[in-house]
């Protein structure tokens, strides 16, 4: 039997864990729904989608942003470098090529997936609502976010 993923529907997520000395850590996220195949359309986040997330973070945080990013192909593309270069308030540092243990947001995804284990949803909309609910809960648990930050073993606090 031949099986393809051409008709696959998906919920994609992008998030930032933001820290600022003297403030609680913050989780800023966006959800992208892909309701099935469409010729020439990317299934997940585009460079423009990531730029909108960064713009929202800049607006919410009210100051310059230093971004520590993994090497997802969308994050390091020519188009993304241009979008980053157009934002004078943004400084980007890339993580080593394969270092998920240093990526703070990997802990968010791991926690989210564990919280969704053994649950069944009947539609993409139900799954999306559940994912949004779980991420919103995480936003109001600064202790959890602090734990995800500590797990990386990296200290980004100024000296």
Short mmCIF file of N, CA, C and O in Angstrom, two decimals, residues 32-133:
data_model
loop_
_atom_site.label_atom_id
_atom_site.label_comp_id
_atom_site.label_asym_id
_atom_site.label_seq_id
_atom_site.Cartn_x
_atom_site.Cartn_y
_atom_site.Cartn_z
N UNK A 32 0.44 28.30 13.37
CA UNK A 32 0.17 28.32 11.93
C UNK A 32 -0.57 27.03 11.57
O UNK A 32 -0.09 25.94 11.88
N UNK A 33 -1.73 27.16 10.96
CA UNK A 33 -2.50 25.99 10.55
C UNK A 33 -2.28 25.71 9.07
O UNK A 33 -2.32 26.63 8.26
N UNK A 34 -2.06 24.45 8.76
CA UNK A 34 -1.99 24.03 7.37
C UNK A 34 -3.12 23.03 7.17
O UNK A 34 -3.11 21.95 7.74
N UNK A 35 -4.11 23.43 6.42
CA UNK A 35 -5.32 22.61 6.25
C UNK A 35 -5.22 21.65 5.07
O UNK A 35 -6.21 21.07 4.66
N UNK A 36 -4.06 21.47 4.52
CA UNK A 36 -3.91 20.51 3.45
C UNK A 36 -3.12 21.08 2.29
O UNK A 36 -2.64 22.20 2.34
N UNK A 37 -2.98 20.28 1.25
CA UNK A 37 -2.10 20.65 0.14
C UNK A 37 -2.60 21.87 -0.65
O UNK A 37 -3.79 22.06 -0.84
N UNK A 38 -1.64 22.67 -1.00
CA UNK A 38 -1.87 23.79 -1.92
C UNK A 38 -0.57 23.97 -2.67
O UNK A 38 0.49 24.13 -2.08
N UNK A 39 -0.65 23.91 -3.97
CA UNK A 39 0.55 23.95 -4.79
C UNK A 39 1.34 25.23 -4.57
O UNK A 39 0.80 26.33 -4.58
N UNK A 40 2.65 25.08 -4.32
CA UNK A 40 3.55 26.22 -4.19
C UNK A 40 3.48 26.93 -2.85
O UNK A 40 4.09 27.97 -2.67
N UNK A 41 2.78 26.36 -1.88
CA UNK A 41 2.67 27.00 -0.57
C UNK A 41 3.42 26.16 0.46
O UNK A 41 3.30 24.95 0.49
N UNK A 42 4.19 26.83 1.30
CA UNK A 42 4.94 26.14 2.34
C UNK A 42 3.99 25.70 3.44
O UNK A 42 3.07 26.42 3.81
N UNK A 43 4.23 24.51 3.99
CA UNK A 43 3.34 23.96 5.01
C UNK A 43 3.54 24.62 6.37
O UNK A 43 2.60 24.74 7.14
N UNK A 44 4.75 25.02 6.68
CA UNK A 44 5.03 25.59 7.99
C UNK A 44 5.23 27.09 7.92
O UNK A 44 4.75 27.76 7.01
N UNK A 45 5.98 27.59 8.87
CA UNK A 45 6.24 29.02 8.96
C UNK A 45 7.18 29.47 7.84
O UNK A 45 8.15 28.79 7.52
N UNK A 46 6.90 30.62 7.30
CA UNK A 46 7.77 31.23 6.31
C UNK A 46 8.68 32.24 7.01
O UNK A 46 8.46 32.57 8.18
N UNK A 47 9.63 32.75 6.28
CA UNK A 47 10.50 33.79 6.84
C UNK A 47 9.68 35.00 7.28
O UNK A 47 9.93 35.59 8.33
N UNK A 48 8.67 35.35 6.50
CA UNK A 48 7.81 36.48 6.86
C UNK A 48 7.04 36.20 8.14
O UNK A 48 6.89 37.10 8.98
N UNK A 49 6.59 34.97 8.34
CA UNK A 49 5.90 34.60 9.58
C UNK A 49 6.82 34.78 10.78
O UNK A 49 6.41 35.30 11.82
N UNK A 50 8.07 34.33 10.64
CA UNK A 50 9.03 34.50 11.73
C UNK A 50 9.31 35.99 11.98
O UNK A 50 9.44 36.42 13.12
N UNK A 51 9.41 36.76 10.93
CA UNK A 51 9.64 38.20 11.08
C UNK A 51 8.48 38.85 11.83
O UNK A 51 8.70 39.71 12.69
N UNK A 52 7.25 38.43 11.54
CA UNK A 52 6.09 38.97 12.27
C UNK A 52 6.15 38.59 13.75
O UNK A 52 5.80 39.40 14.62
N UNK A 53 6.59 37.38 14.05
CA UNK A 53 6.76 36.96 15.45
C UNK A 53 7.80 37.84 16.15
O UNK A 53 7.58 38.30 17.27
N UNK A 54 8.91 38.07 15.47
CA UNK A 54 9.96 38.93 16.05
C UNK A 54 9.47 40.36 16.24
O UNK A 54 9.76 40.99 17.26
N UNK A 55 8.71 40.87 15.28
CA UNK A 55 8.15 42.22 15.41
C UNK A 55 7.20 42.30 16.61
O UNK A 55 7.21 43.28 17.36
N UNK A 56 6.38 41.27 16.78
CA UNK A 56 5.46 41.24 17.93
C UNK A 56 6.23 41.20 19.24
O UNK A 56 5.88 41.89 20.20
N UNK A 57 7.30 40.39 19.28
CA UNK A 57 8.12 40.33 20.50
C UNK A 57 8.75 41.68 20.79
O UNK A 57 8.75 42.14 21.94
N UNK A 58 9.26 42.33 19.77
CA UNK A 58 9.87 43.65 19.94
C UNK A 58 8.86 44.63 20.51
O UNK A 58 9.15 45.39 21.43
N UNK A 59 7.67 44.60 19.98
CA UNK A 59 6.62 45.51 20.45
C UNK A 59 6.21 45.18 21.89
O UNK A 59 6.07 46.08 22.72
N UNK A 60 6.05 43.90 22.21
CA UNK A 60 5.65 43.51 23.57
C UNK A 60 6.74 43.77 24.59
O UNK A 60 6.45 44.15 25.72
N UNK A 61 7.99 43.57 24.20
CA UNK A 61 9.10 43.73 25.14
C UNK A 61 9.55 45.17 25.26
O UNK A 61 10.19 45.54 26.24
N UNK A 62 9.27 45.98 24.26
CA UNK A 62 9.56 47.40 24.34
C UNK A 62 11.03 47.76 24.32
O UNK A 62 11.45 48.69 25.00
N UNK A 63 11.82 47.05 23.56
CA UNK A 63 13.24 47.37 23.48
C UNK A 63 13.95 46.48 22.48
O UNK A 63 13.33 45.68 21.80
N UNK A 64 15.27 46.64 22.42
CA UNK A 64 16.04 45.80 21.50
C UNK A 64 15.92 44.32 21.88
O UNK A 64 15.69 43.98 23.03
N UNK A 65 16.10 43.47 20.89
CA UNK A 65 15.99 42.03 21.09
C UNK A 65 17.30 41.37 20.67
O UNK A 65 17.83 41.66 19.59
N UNK A 66 17.82 40.51 21.54
CA UNK A 66 18.96 39.66 21.20
C UNK A 66 18.39 38.26 21.07
O UNK A 66 17.84 37.71 22.01
N UNK A 67 18.52 37.70 19.88
CA UNK A 67 17.92 36.42 19.56
C UNK A 67 19.00 35.36 19.44
O UNK A 67 19.98 35.54 18.72
N UNK A 68 18.83 34.25 20.16
CA UNK A 68 19.71 33.10 20.03
C UNK A 68 18.88 32.05 19.31
O UNK A 68 17.86 31.59 19.83
N UNK A 69 19.31 31.69 18.10
CA UNK A 69 18.47 30.91 17.19
C UNK A 69 19.15 29.64 16.75
O UNK A 69 20.37 29.60 16.58
N UNK A 70 18.36 28.62 16.50
CA UNK A 70 18.92 27.38 15.96
C UNK A 70 19.11 27.54 14.44
O UNK A 70 18.93 28.62 13.90
N UNK A 71 19.50 26.47 13.80
CA UNK A 71 19.86 26.54 12.38
C UNK A 71 18.81 25.95 11.46
O UNK A 71 19.15 25.37 10.42
N UNK A 72 17.55 26.10 11.82
CA UNK A 72 16.48 25.69 10.92
C UNK A 72 16.69 26.39 9.58
O UNK A 72 17.07 27.56 9.55
N UNK A 73 16.43 25.70 8.49
CA UNK A 73 16.72 26.29 7.18
C UNK A 73 16.03 27.63 6.98
O UNK A 73 16.59 28.53 6.35
N UNK A 74 14.83 27.80 7.50
CA UNK A 74 14.13 29.07 7.37
C UNK A 74 14.82 30.17 8.17
O UNK A 74 14.79 31.34 7.79
N UNK A 75 15.45 29.81 9.28
CA UNK A 75 16.13 30.80 10.12
C UNK A 75 17.41 31.33 9.50
O UNK A 75 17.85 32.44 9.83
N UNK A 76 18.04 30.54 8.65
CA UNK A 76 19.34 30.93 8.10
C UNK A 76 19.30 31.25 6.60
O UNK A 76 20.34 31.46 6.00
N UNK A 77 18.11 31.32 6.05
CA UNK A 77 18.00 31.57 4.61
C UNK A 77 18.42 33.00 4.26
O UNK A 77 18.48 33.88 5.12
N UNK A 78 18.69 33.21 3.00
CA UNK A 78 19.05 34.55 2.50
C UNK A 78 17.93 35.55 2.80
O UNK A 78 18.16 36.66 3.24
N UNK A 79 16.69 35.12 2.57
CA UNK A 79 15.54 35.98 2.82
C UNK A 79 15.45 36.37 4.30
O UNK A 79 15.19 37.53 4.63
N UNK A 80 15.71 35.41 5.21
CA UNK A 80 15.65 35.71 6.64
C UNK A 80 16.78 36.65 7.04
O UNK A 80 16.58 37.56 7.85
N UNK A 81 17.98 36.44 6.47
CA UNK A 81 19.09 37.35 6.78
C UNK A 81 18.74 38.78 6.38
O UNK A 81 19.07 39.73 7.09
N UNK A 82 18.05 38.94 5.26
CA UNK A 82 17.62 40.27 4.82
C UNK A 82 16.60 40.86 5.80
O UNK A 82 16.69 42.02 6.18
N UNK A 83 15.62 40.04 6.20
CA UNK A 83 14.60 40.52 7.15
C UNK A 83 15.22 40.91 8.49
O UNK A 83 14.84 41.90 9.09
N UNK A 84 16.20 40.12 8.94
CA UNK A 84 16.91 40.44 10.19
C UNK A 84 17.71 41.73 10.02
O UNK A 84 17.70 42.60 10.89
N UNK A 85 18.39 41.88 8.89
CA UNK A 85 19.19 43.07 8.63
C UNK A 85 18.38 44.35 8.59
O UNK A 85 18.89 45.43 8.90
N UNK A 86 17.10 44.24 8.24
CA UNK A 86 16.22 45.41 8.18
C UNK A 86 15.74 45.85 9.56
O UNK A 86 15.13 46.91 9.68
N UNK A 87 15.99 45.06 10.57
CA UNK A 87 15.54 45.36 11.94
C UNK A 87 16.74 45.76 12.78
O UNK A 87 17.41 44.90 13.35
N UNK A 88 16.96 47.04 12.91
CA UNK A 88 18.14 47.54 13.62
C UNK A 88 18.11 47.21 15.10
O UNK A 88 19.15 47.20 15.75
N UNK A 89 16.96 46.92 15.64
CA UNK A 89 16.79 46.60 17.06
C UNK A 89 17.07 45.12 17.35
O UNK A 89 16.99 44.69 18.49
N UNK A 90 17.40 44.34 16.32
CA UNK A 90 17.56 42.90 16.46
C UNK A 90 19.01 42.48 16.25
O UNK A 90 19.62 42.82 15.25
N UNK A 91 19.53 41.70 17.21
CA UNK A 91 20.85 41.08 17.09
C UNK A 91 20.63 39.58 17.16
O UNK A 91 19.95 39.09 18.06
N UNK A 92 21.20 38.84 16.22
CA UNK A 92 20.99 37.39 16.15
C UNK A 92 22.30 36.65 16.34
O UNK A 92 23.31 36.99 15.72
N UNK A 93 22.27 35.64 17.19
CA UNK A 93 23.37 34.70 17.36
C UNK A 93 22.84 33.31 17.01
O UNK A 93 21.76 32.94 17.43
N UNK A 94 23.61 32.57 16.24
CA UNK A 94 23.21 31.22 15.85
C UNK A 94 23.80 30.22 16.83
O UNK A 94 24.97 30.34 17.22
N UNK A 95 23.01 29.23 17.19
CA UNK A 95 23.51 28.11 17.98
C UNK A 95 24.40 27.25 17.09
O UNK A 95 24.32 27.35 15.86
N UNK A 96 25.22 26.39 17.66
CA UNK A 96 26.00 25.46 16.84
C UNK A 96 25.06 24.62 15.96
O UNK A 96 23.87 24.49 16.28
N UNK A 97 25.57 24.05 14.88
CA UNK A 97 24.71 23.34 13.91
C UNK A 97 23.70 22.37 14.50
O UNK A 97 22.56 22.36 14.12
N UNK A 98 24.08 21.51 15.42
CA UNK A 98 23.08 20.63 16.03
C UNK A 98 23.27 20.67 17.53
O UNK A 98 24.14 19.99 18.06
N UNK A 99 22.48 21.50 18.18
CA UNK A 99 22.62 21.66 19.63
C UNK A 99 21.25 21.88 20.27
O UNK A 99 21.01 22.91 20.90
N UNK A 100 20.32 20.93 20.13
CA UNK A 100 18.98 21.14 20.70
C UNK A 100 19.00 21.32 22.21
O UNK A 100 18.12 21.97 22.77
N UNK A 101 20.03 20.79 22.87
CA UNK A 101 20.10 20.93 24.33
C UNK A 101 20.32 22.38 24.77
O UNK A 101 20.06 22.72 25.92
N UNK A 102 20.78 23.24 23.87
CA UNK A 102 20.98 24.65 24.20
C UNK A 102 19.79 25.53 23.80
O UNK A 102 19.74 26.69 24.14
N UNK A 103 18.86 24.98 23.06
CA UNK A 103 17.72 25.73 22.58
C UNK A 103 16.62 25.72 23.63
O UNK A 103 15.99 24.69 23.88
N UNK A 104 16.36 26.86 24.25
CA UNK A 104 15.37 26.96 25.33
C UNK A 104 13.98 26.51 24.88
O UNK A 104 13.23 25.95 25.66
N UNK A 105 13.63 26.79 23.65
CA UNK A 105 12.28 26.50 23.18
C UNK A 105 12.05 25.00 22.98
O UNK A 105 10.92 24.53 23.02
N UNK A 106 13.11 24.21 22.81
CA UNK A 106 12.94 22.76 22.70
C UNK A 106 12.24 22.21 23.94
O UNK A 106 11.45 21.28 23.85
N UNK A 107 12.51 22.79 25.10
CA UNK A 107 11.83 22.37 26.32
C UNK A 107 10.34 22.67 26.29
O UNK A 107 9.54 21.91 26.83
N UNK A 108 9.97 23.77 25.65
CA UNK A 108 8.54 24.11 25.49
C UNK A 108 7.87 23.02 24.68
O UNK A 108 6.81 22.51 25.05
N UNK A 109 8.49 22.65 23.55
CA UNK A 109 7.88 21.63 22.69
C UNK A 109 7.80 20.29 23.39
O UNK A 109 6.80 19.57 23.28
N UNK A 110 8.84 19.94 24.13
CA UNK A 110 8.84 18.68 24.86
C UNK A 110 7.73 18.66 25.91
O UNK A 110 6.97 17.68 26.02
N UNK A 111 7.60 19.74 26.66
CA UNK A 111 6.56 19.83 27.69
C UNK A 111 5.17 19.79 27.05
O UNK A 111 4.27 19.10 27.54
N UNK A 112 5.01 20.50 25.96
CA UNK A 112 3.72 20.53 25.26
C UNK A 112 3.35 19.13 24.76
O UNK A 112 2.22 18.67 24.95
N UNK A 113 4.29 18.44 24.14
CA UNK A 113 4.01 17.11 23.60
C UNK A 113 3.64 16.14 24.72
O UNK A 113 2.73 15.32 24.56
N UNK A 114 4.35 16.22 25.86
CA UNK A 114 4.01 15.35 26.99
C UNK A 114 2.60 15.64 27.49
O UNK A 114 1.87 14.74 27.88
N UNK A 115 2.21 16.92 27.50
CA UNK A 115 0.88 17.27 27.99
C UNK A 115 -0.23 16.82 27.03
O UNK A 115 -1.38 16.72 27.43
N UNK A 116 0.13 16.56 25.78
CA UNK A 116 -0.85 16.12 24.78
C UNK A 116 -0.89 14.60 24.62
O UNK A 116 -1.72 14.07 23.89
N UNK A 117 0.02 13.90 25.31
CA UNK A 117 0.12 12.45 25.16
C UNK A 117 -1.20 11.78 25.54
O UNK A 117 -1.89 12.20 26.47
N UNK A 118 -1.55 10.76 24.79
CA UNK A 118 -2.74 9.94 25.03
C UNK A 118 -4.06 10.70 24.87
O UNK A 118 -5.09 10.26 25.35
N UNK A 119 -4.03 11.86 24.24
CA UNK A 119 -5.26 12.60 23.98
C UNK A 119 -5.61 12.43 22.50
O UNK A 119 -4.74 12.41 21.65
N UNK A 120 -6.86 12.31 22.22
CA UNK A 120 -7.29 12.24 20.84
C UNK A 120 -8.21 13.41 20.54
O UNK A 120 -9.08 13.74 21.34
N UNK A 121 -7.99 14.00 19.43
CA UNK A 121 -8.85 15.10 18.97
C UNK A 121 -9.42 14.67 17.63
O UNK A 121 -8.78 13.97 16.85
N UNK A 122 -10.60 15.15 17.36
CA UNK A 122 -11.29 14.72 16.16
C UNK A 122 -11.13 15.67 14.98
O UNK A 122 -11.51 15.34 13.88
N UNK A 123 -10.56 16.82 15.22
CA UNK A 123 -10.40 17.76 14.12
C UNK A 123 -9.17 18.63 14.35
O UNK A 123 -8.67 18.74 15.47
N UNK A 124 -8.73 19.25 13.28
CA UNK A 124 -7.61 20.17 13.36
C UNK A 124 -7.95 21.35 14.27
O UNK A 124 -7.11 21.81 15.04
N UNK A 125 -9.19 21.82 14.21
CA UNK A 125 -9.60 22.94 15.06
C UNK A 125 -9.56 22.58 16.54
O UNK A 125 -9.16 23.38 17.37
N UNK A 126 -9.96 21.35 16.88
CA UNK A 126 -9.90 20.91 18.28
C UNK A 126 -8.46 20.81 18.76
O UNK A 126 -8.14 21.22 19.88
N UNK A 127 -7.59 20.27 17.92
CA UNK A 127 -6.18 20.17 18.28
C UNK A 127 -5.58 21.56 18.45
O UNK A 127 -4.86 21.82 19.41
N UNK A 128 -5.90 22.46 17.55
CA UNK A 128 -5.38 23.83 17.62
C UNK A 128 -5.83 24.50 18.91
O UNK A 128 -5.03 25.14 19.60
N UNK A 129 -7.10 24.34 19.28
CA UNK A 129 -7.60 24.94 20.51
C UNK A 129 -6.87 24.37 21.73
O UNK A 129 -6.51 25.11 22.66
N UNK A 130 -6.62 23.07 21.72
CA UNK A 130 -5.92 22.44 22.84
C UNK A 130 -4.48 22.93 22.93
O UNK A 130 -3.98 23.25 24.02
N UNK A 131 -3.80 23.02 21.80
CA UNK A 131 -2.42 23.51 21.78
C UNK A 131 -2.35 24.95 22.30
O UNK A 131 -1.50 25.28 23.13
N UNK A 132 -3.25 25.80 21.83
CA UNK A 132 -3.28 27.19 22.29
C UNK A 132 -3.52 27.25 23.80
O UNK A 132 -2.89 28.04 24.50
N UNK A 133 -4.44 26.42 24.28
CA UNK A 133 -4.73 26.38 25.71
C UNK A 133 -3.50 25.99 26.52
O UNK A 133 -3.17 26.61 27.52
#
